[in-house]
């Protein structure tokens, strides 16, 4: 079955530090890949996505590249801010959609804390 | 455009009771999915509804059920509540179809079972 593995947290960084959160996946075919972010007490917000190999998703300074050869979708940001403190989830959706499932499979989440 | 709304935001129930949660998708979205989020199990898929039909179901007992109305609003019901049902229940909507697979989440309903 499908699975997503994220690096264990929590991750604590100083403001303006470089961020990498690793994400690898297991799936057949070419799934769509997503990063969602969850702020305390809130639901999930889509951060970025990529739907095919070598696509780069980007938003708010965050980037992730869909690497089919390494089945990875690592999240990066060059300079984190205190406001980036949240839990980050990597997710995939199986590519054989159409009439099929729109189910997302999530990683366990990585809690990021950015200190001033 | 208004986002996904969920009601109520918080609920406290006791074991054995039942509960109904409501989700209104983004206007124009016809697919609604439900997820359960707990500290131990993380985010787990419950089911998806599209055009009033359940399209897929996760690995949850029959106590968990749902439905979708003609206006795409969805409800999920949990009967005979157990302590382990305490969780954040998230609803997500999407357009469905090729290239429209992004799911947009609501703020969730936090259920506490005592």
JSON list of C-alpha atoms in Angstrom, two decimals:
[
{"chain": "A", "resi": 1, "resn": "UNK", "atom": "CA", "xyz": [0.00, 0.00, 0.00]},
{"chain": "A", "resi": 2, "resn": "UNK", "atom": "CA", "xyz": [0.91, 3.66, -0.09]},
{"chain": "A", "resi": 3, "resn": "UNK", "atom": "CA", "xyz": [3.00, 5.18, 2.66]},
{"chain": "A", "resi": 4, "resn": "UNK", "atom": "CA", "xyz": [4.77, 8.42, 3.50]},
{"chain": "A", "resi": 5, "resn": "UNK", "atom": "CA", "xyz": [7.75, 8.69, 5.81]},
{"chain": "A", "resi": 6, "resn": "UNK", "atom": "CA", "xyz": [8.79, 12.02, 7.28]},
{"chain": "A", "resi": 7, "resn": "UNK", "atom": "CA", "xyz": [11.75, 12.90, 9.43]},
{"chain": "A", "resi": 8, "resn": "UNK", "atom": "CA", "xyz": [10.96, 12.73, 13.12]},
{"chain": "A", "resi": 9, "resn": "UNK", "atom": "CA", "xyz": [10.57, 15.97, 14.97]},
{"chain": "A", "resi": 10, "resn": "UNK", "atom": "CA", "xyz": [10.50, 18.19, 16.72]},
{"chain": "A", "resi": 11, "resn": "UNK", "atom": "CA", "xyz": [12.83, 20.46, 14.83]},
{"chain": "A", "resi": 12, "resn": "UNK", "atom": "CA", "xyz": [14.02, 23.64, 16.54]},
{"chain": "A", "resi": 13, "resn": "UNK", "atom": "CA", "xyz": [15.77, 26.33, 14.50]},
{"chain": "A", "resi": 14, "resn": "UNK", "atom": "CA", "xyz": [16.87, 29.87, 15.04]},
{"chain": "A", "resi": 15, "resn": "UNK", "atom": "CA", "xyz": [15.29, 32.60, 12.96]},
{"chain": "A", "resi": 16, "resn": "UNK", "atom": "CA", "xyz": [16.87, 32.92, 9.48]},
{"chain": "A", "resi": 17, "resn": "UNK", "atom": "CA", "xyz": [18.24, 29.37, 9.58]},
{"chain": "A", "resi": 18, "resn": "UNK", "atom": "CA", "xyz": [17.90, 26.98, 6.64]},
{"chain": "A", "resi": 19, "resn": "UNK", "atom": "CA", "xyz": [15.14, 24.39, 6.87]},
{"chain": "A", "resi": 20, "resn": "UNK", "atom": "CA", "xyz": [14.95, 20.91, 5.40]},
{"chain": "A", "resi": 21, "resn": "UNK", "atom": "CA", "xyz": [12.23, 18.41, 6.27]},
{"chain": "A", "resi": 22, "resn": "UNK", "atom": "CA", "xyz": [12.76, 15.08, 4.58]},
{"chain": "A", "resi": 23, "resn": "UNK", "atom": "CA", "xyz": [9.89, 13.16, 3.04]},
{"chain": "A", "resi": 24, "resn": "UNK", "atom": "CA", "xyz": [10.01, 9.87, 1.15]},
{"chain": "A", "resi": 25, "resn": "UNK", "atom": "CA", "xyz": [7.11, 7.87, -0.18]},
{"chain": "A", "resi": 26, "resn": "UNK", "atom": "CA", "xyz": [6.07, 4.44, -1.38]},
{"chain": "A", "resi": 27, "resn": "UNK", "atom": "CA", "xyz": [3.43, 4.24, -4.07]},
{"chain": "A", "resi": 28, "resn": "UNK", "atom": "CA", "xyz": [2.80, 2.74, -7.47]},
{"chain": "A", "resi": 29, "resn": "UNK", "atom": "CA", "xyz": [2.82, 4.86, -10.56]},
{"chain": "A", "resi": 30, "resn": "UNK", "atom": "CA", "xyz": [3.12, 8.61, -10.30]},
{"chain": "A", "resi": 31, "resn": "UNK", "atom": "CA", "xyz": [1.31, 9.96, -7.28]},
{"chain": "A", "resi": 32, "resn": "UNK", "atom": "CA", "xyz": [0.65, 13.63, -6.67]},
{"chain": "A", "resi": 33, "resn": "UNK", "atom": "CA", "xyz": [2.63, 14.97, -3.72]},
{"chain": "A", "resi": 34, "resn": "UNK", "atom": "CA", "xyz": [1.68, 17.66, -1.24]},
{"chain": "A", "resi": 35, "resn": "UNK", "atom": "CA", "xyz": [2.96, 19.55, 1.75]},
{"chain": "A", "resi": 36, "resn": "UNK", "atom": "CA", "xyz": [0.35, 20.76, 4.21]},
{"chain": "A", "resi": 37, "resn": "UNK", "atom": "CA", "xyz": [0.92, 22.96, 7.27]},
{"chain": "A", "resi": 38, "resn": "UNK", "atom": "CA", "xyz": [-1.07, 23.00, 10.48]},
{"chain": "A", "resi": 39, "resn": "UNK", "atom": "CA", "xyz": [-0.88, 25.93, 12.87]},
{"chain": "A", "resi": 40, "resn": "UNK", "atom": "CA", "xyz": [-1.89, 25.41, 16.50]},
{"chain": "A", "resi": 41, "resn": "UNK", "atom": "CA", "xyz": [-5.61, 24.89, 16.89]},
{"chain": "A", "resi": 42, "resn": "UNK", "atom": "CA", "xyz": [-6.30, 24.99, 13.17]},
{"chain": "A", "resi": 43, "resn": "UNK", "atom": "CA", "xyz": [-6.95, 22.65, 10.27]},
{"chain": "A", "resi": 44, "resn": "UNK", "atom": "CA", "xyz": [-4.55, 21.87, 7.44]},
{"chain": "A", "resi": 45, "resn": "UNK", "atom": "CA", "xyz": [-3.52, 24.43, 4.88]},
{"chain": "A", "resi": 46, "resn": "UNK", "atom": "CA", "xyz": [-2.05, 23.46, 1.53]},
{"chain": "A", "resi": 47, "resn": "UNK", "atom": "CA", "xyz": [1.49, 24.78, 1.34]},
{"chain": "A", "resi": 48, "resn": "UNK", "atom": "CA", "xyz": [2.59, 23.45, -2.04]},
{"chain": "A", "resi": 49, "resn": "UNK", "atom": "CA", "xyz": [2.16, 20.54, -4.41]},
{"chain": "A", "resi": 50, "resn": "UNK", "atom": "CA", "xyz": [3.72, 18.75, -7.37]},
{"chain": "A", "resi": 51, "resn": "UNK", "atom": "CA", "xyz": [1.92, 16.41, -9.71]},
{"chain": "A", "resi": 52, "resn": "UNK", "atom": "CA", "xyz": [4.69, 14.91, -11.84]},
{"chain": "A", "resi": 53, "resn": "UNK", "atom": "CA", "xyz": [8.34, 13.99, -11.68]},
{"chain": "A", "resi": 54, "resn": "UNK", "atom": "CA", "xyz": [10.81, 16.91, -11.54]},
{"chain": "A", "resi": 55, "resn": "UNK", "atom": "CA", "xyz": [8.03, 19.40, -10.80]},
{"chain": "A", "resi": 56, "resn": "UNK", "atom": "CA", "xyz": [8.96, 21.97, -8.19]},
{"chain": "A", "resi": 57, "resn": "UNK", "atom": "CA", "xyz": [6.24, 23.28, -5.92]},
{"chain": "A", "resi": 58, "resn": "UNK", "atom": "CA", "xyz": [6.83, 26.60, -4.20]},
{"chain": "A", "resi": 59, "resn": "UNK", "atom": "CA", "xyz": [4.95, 28.98, -1.93]},
{"chain": "A", "resi": 60, "resn": "UNK", "atom": "CA", "xyz": [5.84, 31.58, 0.72]},
{"chain": "A", "resi": 61, "resn": "UNK", "atom": "CA", "xyz": [9.56, 30.84, 0.33]},
{"chain": "A", "resi": 62, "resn": "UNK", "atom": "CA", "xyz": [9.09, 27.08, 0.73]},
{"chain": "A", "resi": 63, "resn": "UNK", "atom": "CA", "xyz": [10.10, 24.71, -2.06]},
{"chain": "A", "resi": 64, "resn": "UNK", "atom": "CA", "xyz": [9.95, 20.99, -2.74]},
{"chain": "A", "resi": 65, "resn": "UNK", "atom": "CA", "xyz": [10.96, 19.02, -5.82]},
{"chain": "A", "resi": 66, "resn": "UNK", "atom": "CA", "xyz": [9.29, 15.77, -6.87]},
{"chain": "A", "resi": 67, "resn": "UNK", "atom": "CA", "xyz": [12.16, 13.27, -7.28]},
{"chain": "A", "resi": 68, "resn": "UNK", "atom": "CA", "xyz": [10.90, 10.07, -8.81]},
{"chain": "A", "resi": 69, "resn": "UNK", "atom": "CA", "xyz": [14.31, 8.37, -8.77]},
{"chain": "A", "resi": 70, "resn": "UNK", "atom": "CA", "xyz": [14.65, 8.76, -5.00]},
{"chain": "A", "resi": 71, "resn": "UNK", "atom": "CA", "xyz": [10.88, 8.77, -4.27]},
{"chain": "A", "resi": 72, "resn": "UNK", "atom": "CA", "xyz": [11.35, 11.94, -2.27]},
{"chain": "A", "resi": 73, "resn": "UNK", "atom": "CA", "xyz": [9.70, 15.33, -1.84]},
{"chain": "A", "resi": 74, "resn": "UNK", "atom": "CA", "xyz": [11.84, 17.18, 0.69]},
{"chain": "A", "resi": 75, "resn": "UNK", "atom": "CA", "xyz": [10.63, 20.56, 1.96]},
{"chain": "A", "resi": 76, "resn": "UNK", "atom": "CA", "xyz": [13.13, 23.43, 2.09]},
{"chain": "A", "resi": 77, "resn": "UNK", "atom": "CA", "xyz": [13.19, 27.08, 3.05]},
{"chain": "A", "resi": 78, "resn": "UNK", "atom": "CA", "xyz": [16.21, 29.30, 2.94]},
{"chain": "A", "resi": 79, "resn": "UNK", "atom": "CA", "xyz": [15.43, 31.52, 5.92]},
{"chain": "A", "resi": 80, "resn": "UNK", "atom": "CA", "xyz": [12.76, 30.56, 8.45]},
{"chain": "A", "resi": 81, "resn": "UNK", "atom": "CA", "xyz": [10.76, 33.00, 10.53]},
{"chain": "A", "resi": 82, "resn": "UNK", "atom": "CA", "xyz": [9.10, 32.65, 13.92]},
{"chain": "A", "resi": 83, "resn": "UNK", "atom": "CA", "xyz": [5.76, 32.67, 12.09]},
{"chain": "A", "resi": 84, "resn": "UNK", "atom": "CA", "xyz": [6.75, 29.41, 10.33]},
{"chain": "A", "resi": 85, "resn": "UNK", "atom": "CA", "xyz": [6.42, 27.53, 13.60]},
{"chain": "A", "resi": 86, "resn": "UNK", "atom": "CA", "xyz": [3.84, 24.83, 12.90]},
{"chain": "A", "resi": 87, "resn": "UNK", "atom": "CA", "xyz": [3.45, 21.15, 12.08]},
{"chain": "A", "resi": 88, "resn": "UNK", "atom": "CA", "xyz": [4.26, 20.15, 8.51]},
{"chain": "A", "resi": 89, "resn": "UNK", "atom": "CA", "xyz": [2.72, 17.14, 6.81]},
{"chain": "A", "resi": 90, "resn": "UNK", "atom": "CA", "xyz": [3.87, 15.44, 3.64]},
{"chain": "A", "resi": 91, "resn": "UNK", "atom": "CA", "xyz": [1.09, 13.64, 1.75]},
{"chain": "A", "resi": 92, "resn": "UNK", "atom": "CA", "xyz": [0.46, 11.74, -1.44]},
{"chain": "A", "resi": 93, "resn": "UNK", "atom": "CA", "xyz": [-2.51, 10.93, -3.58]},
{"chain": "A", "resi": 94, "resn": "UNK", "atom": "CA", "xyz": [-2.44, 7.88, -5.78]},
{"chain": "A", "resi": 95, "resn": "UNK", "atom": "CA", "xyz": [-2.31, 8.74, -9.45]},
{"chain": "A", "resi": 96, "resn": "UNK", "atom": "CA", "xyz": [-4.89, 6.22, -10.70]},
{"chain": "A", "resi": 97, "resn": "UNK", "atom": "CA", "xyz": [-7.76, 8.58, -10.02]},
{"chain": "A", "resi": 98, "resn": "UNK", "atom": "CA", "xyz": [-10.59, 9.27, -12.37]},
{"chain": "A", "resi": 99, "resn": "UNK", "atom": "CA", "xyz": [-13.39, 7.33, -10.77]},
{"chain": "A", "resi": 100, "resn": "UNK", "atom": "CA", "xyz": [-11.01, 6.11, -8.10]},
{"chain": "A", "resi": 101, "resn": "UNK", "atom": "CA", "xyz": [-10.02, 7.37, -4.72]},
{"chain": "A", "resi": 102, "resn": "UNK", "atom": "CA", "xyz": [-9.12, 10.91, -3.76]},
{"chain": "A", "resi": 103, "resn": "UNK", "atom": "CA", "xyz": [-7.74, 9.62, -0.50]},
{"chain": "A", "resi": 104, "resn": "UNK", "atom": "CA", "xyz": [-4.64, 11.33, 0.84]},
{"chain": "A", "resi": 105, "resn": "UNK", "atom": "CA", "xyz": [-1.99, 9.33, 2.68]},
{"chain": "A", "resi": 106, "resn": "UNK", "atom": "CA", "xyz": [-0.12, 11.43, 5.21]},
{"chain": "A", "resi": 107, "resn": "UNK", "atom": "CA", "xyz": [3.18, 11.25, 6.99]},
{"chain": "A", "resi": 108, "resn": "UNK", "atom": "CA", "xyz": [3.23, 11.55, 10.77]},
{"chain": "A", "resi": 109, "resn": "UNK", "atom": "CA", "xyz": [4.04, 15.25, 10.67]},
{"chain": "A", "resi": 110, "resn": "UNK", "atom": "CA", "xyz": [7.09, 17.24, 11.73]},
{"chain": "A", "resi": 111, "resn": "UNK", "atom": "CA", "xyz": [6.77, 19.94, 14.34]},
{"chain": "A", "resi": 112, "resn": "UNK", "atom": "CA", "xyz": [8.91, 22.98, 13.63]},
{"chain": "A", "resi": 113, "resn": "UNK", "atom": "CA", "xyz": [9.70, 25.57, 16.27]},
{"chain": "A", "resi": 114, "resn": "UNK", "atom": "CA", "xyz": [11.56, 28.72, 15.24]},
{"chain": "A", "resi": 115, "resn": "UNK", "atom": "CA", "xyz": [13.09, 30.77, 18.03]},
{"chain": "A", "resi": 116, "resn": "UNK", "atom": "CA", "xyz": [14.05, 34.45, 17.74]},
{"chain": "B", "resi": 1, "resn": "UNK", "atom": "CA", "xyz": [-14.85, 32.46, -1.90]},
{"chain": "B", "resi": 2, "resn": "UNK", "atom": "CA", "xyz": [-15.64, 31.02, 1.52]},
{"chain": "B", "resi": 3, "resn": "UNK", "atom": "CA", "xyz": [-13.56, 28.08, 2.69]},
{"chain": "B", "resi": 4, "resn": "UNK", "atom": "CA", "xyz": [-14.62, 24.74, 4.08]},
{"chain": "B", "resi": 5, "resn": "UNK", "atom": "CA", "xyz": [-16.72, 25.15, 7.21]},
{"chain": "B", "resi": 6, "resn": "UNK", "atom": "CA", "xyz": [-17.27, 22.59, 9.92]},
{"chain": "B", "resi": 7, "resn": "UNK", "atom": "CA", "xyz": [-19.74, 22.61, 12.77]},
{"chain": "B", "resi": 8, "resn": "UNK", "atom": "CA", "xyz": [-19.57, 22.37, 15.65]},
{"chain": "B", "resi": 9, "resn": "UNK", "atom": "CA", "xyz": [-15.97, 23.27, 16.39]},
{"chain": "B", "resi": 10, "resn": "UNK", "atom": "CA", "xyz": [-15.92, 21.53, 19.76]},
{"chain": "B", "resi": 11, "resn": "UNK", "atom": "CA", "xyz": [-17.94, 18.70, 21.25]},
{"chain": "B", "resi": 12, "resn": "UNK", "atom": "CA", "xyz": [-17.90, 16.83, 24.51]},
{"chain": "B", "resi": 13, "resn": "UNK", "atom": "CA", "xyz": [-19.74, 13.52, 24.67]},
{"chain": "B", "resi": 14, "resn": "UNK", "atom": "CA", "xyz": [-19.79, 10.51, 26.95]},
{"chain": "B", "resi": 15, "resn": "UNK", "atom": "CA", "xyz": [-19.13, 6.90, 26.06]},
{"chain": "B", "resi": 16, "resn": "UNK", "atom": "CA", "xyz": [-22.02, 5.17, 24.36]},
{"chain": "B", "resi": 17, "resn": "UNK", "atom": "CA", "xyz": [-23.52, 8.34, 22.93]},
{"chain": "B", "resi": 18, "resn": "UNK", "atom": "CA", "xyz": [-23.61, 9.17, 19.26]},
{"chain": "B", "resi": 19, "resn": "UNK", "atom": "CA", "xyz": [-22.49, 12.32, 17.49]},
{"chain": "B", "resi": 20, "resn": "UNK", "atom": "CA", "xyz": [-23.08, 13.99, 14.13]},
{"chain": "B", "resi": 21, "resn": "UNK", "atom": "CA", "xyz": [-20.56, 16.37, 12.58]},
{"chain": "B", "resi": 22, "resn": "UNK", "atom": "CA", "xyz": [-21.28, 18.65, 9.65]},
{"chain": "B", "resi": 23, "resn": "UNK", "atom": "CA", "xyz": [-19.15, 19.91, 6.79]},
{"chain": "B", "resi": 24, "resn": "UNK", "atom": "CA", "xyz": [-19.94, 22.49, 4.11]},
{"chain": "B", "resi": 25, "resn": "UNK", "atom": "CA", "xyz": [-17.52, 22.36, 1.18]},
{"chain": "B", "resi": 26, "resn": "UNK", "atom": "CA", "xyz": [-16.18, 25.23, -0.86]},
{"chain": "B", "resi": 27, "resn": "UNK", "atom": "CA", "xyz": [-18.82, 26.41, -3.31]},
{"chain": "B", "resi": 28, "resn": "UNK", "atom": "CA", "xyz": [-18.64, 24.30, -6.47]},
{"chain": "B", "resi": 29, "resn": "UNK", "atom": "CA", "xyz": [-16.73, 21.46, -4.85]},
{"chain": "B", "resi": 30, "resn": "UNK", "atom": "CA", "xyz": [-18.58, 18.17, -5.03]},
{"chain": "B", "resi": 31, "resn": "UNK", "atom": "CA", "xyz": [-16.13, 15.86, -3.31]},
{"chain": "B", "resi": 32, "resn": "UNK", "atom": "CA", "xyz": [-15.95, 15.75, 0.47]},
{"chain": "B", "resi": 33, "resn": "UNK", "atom": "CA", "xyz": [-13.49, 13.61, 2.42]},
{"chain": "B", "resi": 34, "resn": "UNK", "atom": "CA", "xyz": [-13.24, 13.03, 6.14]},
{"chain": "B", "resi": 35, "resn": "UNK", "atom": "CA", "xyz": [-10.10, 12.38, 8.19]},
{"chain": "B", "resi": 36, "resn": "UNK", "atom": "CA", "xyz": [-9.46, 11.58, 11.82]},
{"chain": "B", "resi": 37, "resn": "UNK", "atom": "CA", "xyz": [-6.41, 13.11, 13.49]},
{"chain": "B", "resi": 38, "resn": "UNK", "atom": "CA", "xyz": [-5.04, 11.73, 16.75]},
{"chain": "B", "resi": 39, "resn": "UNK", "atom": "CA", "xyz": [-1.62, 12.10, 18.40]},
{"chain": "B", "resi": 40, "resn": "UNK", "atom": "CA", "xyz": [-1.01, 8.36, 18.20]},
{"chain": "B", "resi": 41, "resn": "UNK", "atom": "CA", "xyz": [-2.27, 7.46, 14.73]},
{"chain": "B", "resi": 42, "resn": "UNK", "atom": "CA", "xyz": [-1.81, 10.77, 12.96]},
{"chain": "B", "resi": 43, "resn": "UNK", "atom": "CA", "xyz": [-4.10, 11.59, 10.06]},
{"chain": "B", "resi": 44, "resn": "UNK", "atom": "CA", "xyz": [-6.23, 8.71, 8.85]},
{"chain": "B", "resi": 45, "resn": "UNK", "atom": "CA", "xyz": [-8.72, 8.66, 6.01]},
{"chain": "B", "resi": 46, "resn": "UNK", "atom": "CA", "xyz": [-12.30, 7.87, 6.96]},
{"chain": "B", "resi": 47, "resn": "UNK", "atom": "CA", "xyz": [-14.30, 8.14, 3.74]},
{"chain": "B", "resi": 48, "resn": "UNK", "atom": "CA", "xyz": [-15.00, 10.21, 0.66]},
{"chain": "B", "resi": 49, "resn": "UNK", "atom": "CA", "xyz": [-18.31, 11.25, -0.82]},
{"chain": "B", "resi": 50, "resn": "UNK", "atom": "CA", "xyz": [-18.97, 12.50, -4.32]},
{"chain": "B", "resi": 51, "resn": "UNK", "atom": "CA", "xyz": [-22.36, 13.12, -5.88]},
{"chain": "B", "resi": 52, "resn": "UNK", "atom": "CA", "xyz": [-24.05, 11.78, -2.77]},
{"chain": "B", "resi": 53, "resn": "UNK", "atom": "CA", "xyz": [-22.26, 8.42, -3.09]},
{"chain": "B", "resi": 54, "resn": "UNK", "atom": "CA", "xyz": [-19.52, 7.02, -0.91]},
{"chain": "B", "resi": 55, "resn": "UNK", "atom": "CA", "xyz": [-16.55, 6.50, -3.21]},
{"chain": "B", "resi": 56, "resn": "UNK", "atom": "CA", "xyz": [-13.99, 5.12, -0.81]},
{"chain": "B", "resi": 57, "resn": "UNK", "atom": "CA", "xyz": [-13.78, 4.08, 2.80]},
{"chain": "B", "resi": 58, "resn": "UNK", "atom": "CA", "xyz": [-10.86, 3.80, 5.17]},
{"chain": "B", "resi": 59, "resn": "UNK", "atom": "CA", "xyz": [-10.22, 1.12, 7.74]},
{"chain": "B", "resi": 60, "resn": "UNK", "atom": "CA", "xyz": [-12.67, 2.19, 10.43]},
{"chain": "B", "resi": 61, "resn": "UNK", "atom": "CA", "xyz": [-15.46, 0.20, 12.10]},
{"chain": "B", "resi": 62, "resn": "UNK", "atom": "CA", "xyz": [-19.06, 0.44, 10.97]},
{"chain": "B", "resi": 63, "resn": "UNK", "atom": "CA", "xyz": [-19.80, 2.82, 13.85]},
{"chain": "B", "resi": 64, "resn": "UNK", "atom": "CA", "xyz": [-18.39, 5.51, 11.59]},
{"chain": "B", "resi": 65, "resn": "UNK", "atom": "CA", "xyz": [-20.73, 6.48, 8.80]},
{"chain": "B", "resi": 66, "resn": "UNK", "atom": "CA", "xyz": [-21.44, 9.44, 6.61]},
{"chain": "B", "resi": 67, "resn": "UNK", "atom": "CA", "xyz": [-23.64, 10.88, 3.96]},
{"chain": "B", "resi": 68, "resn": "UNK", "atom": "CA", "xyz": [-23.72, 13.67, 1.45]},
{"chain": "B", "resi": 69, "resn": "UNK", "atom": "CA", "xyz": [-26.62, 15.83, 0.45]},
{"chain": "B", "resi": 70, "resn": "UNK", "atom": "CA", "xyz": [-27.59, 17.16, -2.96]},
{"chain": "B", "resi": 71, "resn": "UNK", "atom": "CA", "xyz": [-25.98, 20.53, -2.13]},
{"chain": "B", "resi": 72, "resn": "UNK", "atom": "CA", "xyz": [-22.68, 18.66, -1.44]},
{"chain": "B", "resi": 73, "resn": "UNK", "atom": "CA", "xyz": [-22.82, 19.29, 2.30]},
{"chain": "B", "resi": 74, "resn": "UNK", "atom": "CA", "xyz": [-21.74, 16.23, 4.24]},
{"chain": "B", "resi": 75, "resn": "UNK", "atom": "CA", "xyz": [-22.29, 14.79, 7.66]},
{"chain": "B", "resi": 76, "resn": "UNK", "atom": "CA", "xyz": [-20.47, 12.08, 9.50]},
{"chain": "B", "resi": 77, "resn": "UNK", "atom": "CA", "xyz": [-21.92, 10.12, 12.36]},
{"chain": "B", "resi": 78, "resn": "UNK", "atom": "CA", "xyz": [-20.21, 8.11, 15.05]},
{"chain": "B", "resi": 79, "resn": "UNK", "atom": "CA", "xyz": [-22.42, 5.81, 17.08]},
{"chain": "B", "resi": 80, "resn": "UNK", "atom": "CA", "xyz": [-21.68, 4.16, 20.42]},
{"chain": "B", "resi": 81, "resn": "UNK", "atom": "CA", "xyz": [-18.77, 6.45, 21.15]},
{"chain": "B", "resi": 82, "resn": "UNK", "atom": "CA", "xyz": [-15.61, 5.07, 22.68]},
{"chain": "B", "resi": 83, "resn": "UNK", "atom": "CA", "xyz": [-12.85, 6.91, 24.52]},
{"chain": "B", "resi": 84, "resn": "UNK", "atom": "CA", "xyz": [-10.55, 6.26, 21.57]},
{"chain": "B", "resi": 85, "resn": "UNK", "atom": "CA", "xyz": [-12.83, 8.26, 19.28]},
{"chain": "B", "resi": 86, "resn": "UNK", "atom": "CA", "xyz": [-11.55, 11.45, 20.90]},
{"chain": "B", "resi": 87, "resn": "UNK", "atom": "CA", "xyz": [-9.86, 13.23, 18.03]},
{"chain": "B", "resi": 88, "resn": "UNK", "atom": "CA", "xyz": [-9.85, 16.15, 15.65]},
{"chain": "B", "resi": 89, "resn": "UNK", "atom": "CA", "xyz": [-12.13, 15.34, 12.72]},
{"chain": "B", "resi": 90, "resn": "UNK", "atom": "CA", "xyz": [-11.18, 17.14, 9.55]},
{"chain": "B", "resi": 91, "resn": "UNK", "atom": "CA", "xyz": [-13.24, 17.58, 6.45]},
{"chain": "B", "resi": 92, "resn": "UNK", "atom": "CA", "xyz": [-11.73, 18.38, 3.06]},
{"chain": "B", "resi": 93, "resn": "UNK", "atom": "CA", "xyz": [-13.34, 19.33, -0.22]},
{"chain": "B", "resi": 94, "resn": "UNK", "atom": "CA", "xyz": [-12.12, 19.21, -3.80]},
{"chain": "B", "resi": 95, "resn": "UNK", "atom": "CA", "xyz": [-13.41, 19.61, -7.31]},
{"chain": "B", "resi": 96, "resn": "UNK", "atom": "CA", "xyz": [-12.48, 16.07, -8.31]},
{"chain": "B", "resi": 97, "resn": "UNK", "atom": "CA", "xyz": [-11.21, 15.30, -11.78]},
{"chain": "B", "resi": 98, "resn": "UNK", "atom": "CA", "xyz": [-7.90, 15.30, -13.57]},
{"chain": "B", "resi": 99, "resn": "UNK", "atom": "CA", "xyz": [-5.71, 18.15, -12.41]},
{"chain": "B", "resi": 100, "resn": "UNK", "atom": "CA", "xyz": [-8.12, 19.11, -9.65]},
{"chain": "B", "resi": 101, "resn": "UNK", "atom": "CA", "xyz": [-7.01, 16.76, -6.94]},
{"chain": "B", "resi": 102, "resn": "UNK", "atom": "CA", "xyz": [-6.07, 19.35, -4.34]},
{"chain": "B", "resi": 103, "resn": "UNK", "atom": "CA", "xyz": [-8.06, 18.96, -1.15]},
{"chain": "B", "resi": 104, "resn": "UNK", "atom": "CA", "xyz": [-8.88, 22.00, 0.96]},
{"chain": "B", "resi": 105, "resn": "UNK", "atom": "CA", "xyz": [-9.37, 21.42, 4.64]},
{"chain": "B", "resi": 106, "resn": "UNK", "atom": "CA", "xyz": [-11.72, 22.93, 7.16]},
{"chain": "B", "resi": 107, "resn": "UNK", "atom": "CA", "xyz": [-10.72, 23.93, 10.70]},
{"chain": "B", "resi": 108, "resn": "UNK", "atom": "CA", "xyz": [-11.93, 20.64, 12.15]},
{"chain": "B", "resi": 109, "resn": "UNK", "atom": "CA", "xyz": [-14.27, 19.52, 14.90]},
{"chain": "B", "resi": 110, "resn": "UNK", "atom": "CA", "xyz": [-12.54, 18.57, 18.11]},
{"chain": "B", "resi": 111, "resn": "UNK", "atom": "CA", "xyz": [-14.41, 15.72, 19.81]},
{"chain": "B", "resi": 112, "resn": "UNK", "atom": "CA", "xyz": [-13.73, 14.72, 23.38]},
{"chain": "B", "resi": 113, "resn": "UNK", "atom": "CA", "xyz": [-15.30, 11.52, 24.65]},
{"chain": "B", "resi": 114, "resn": "UNK", "atom": "CA", "xyz": [-15.47, 11.14, 28.43]}
]
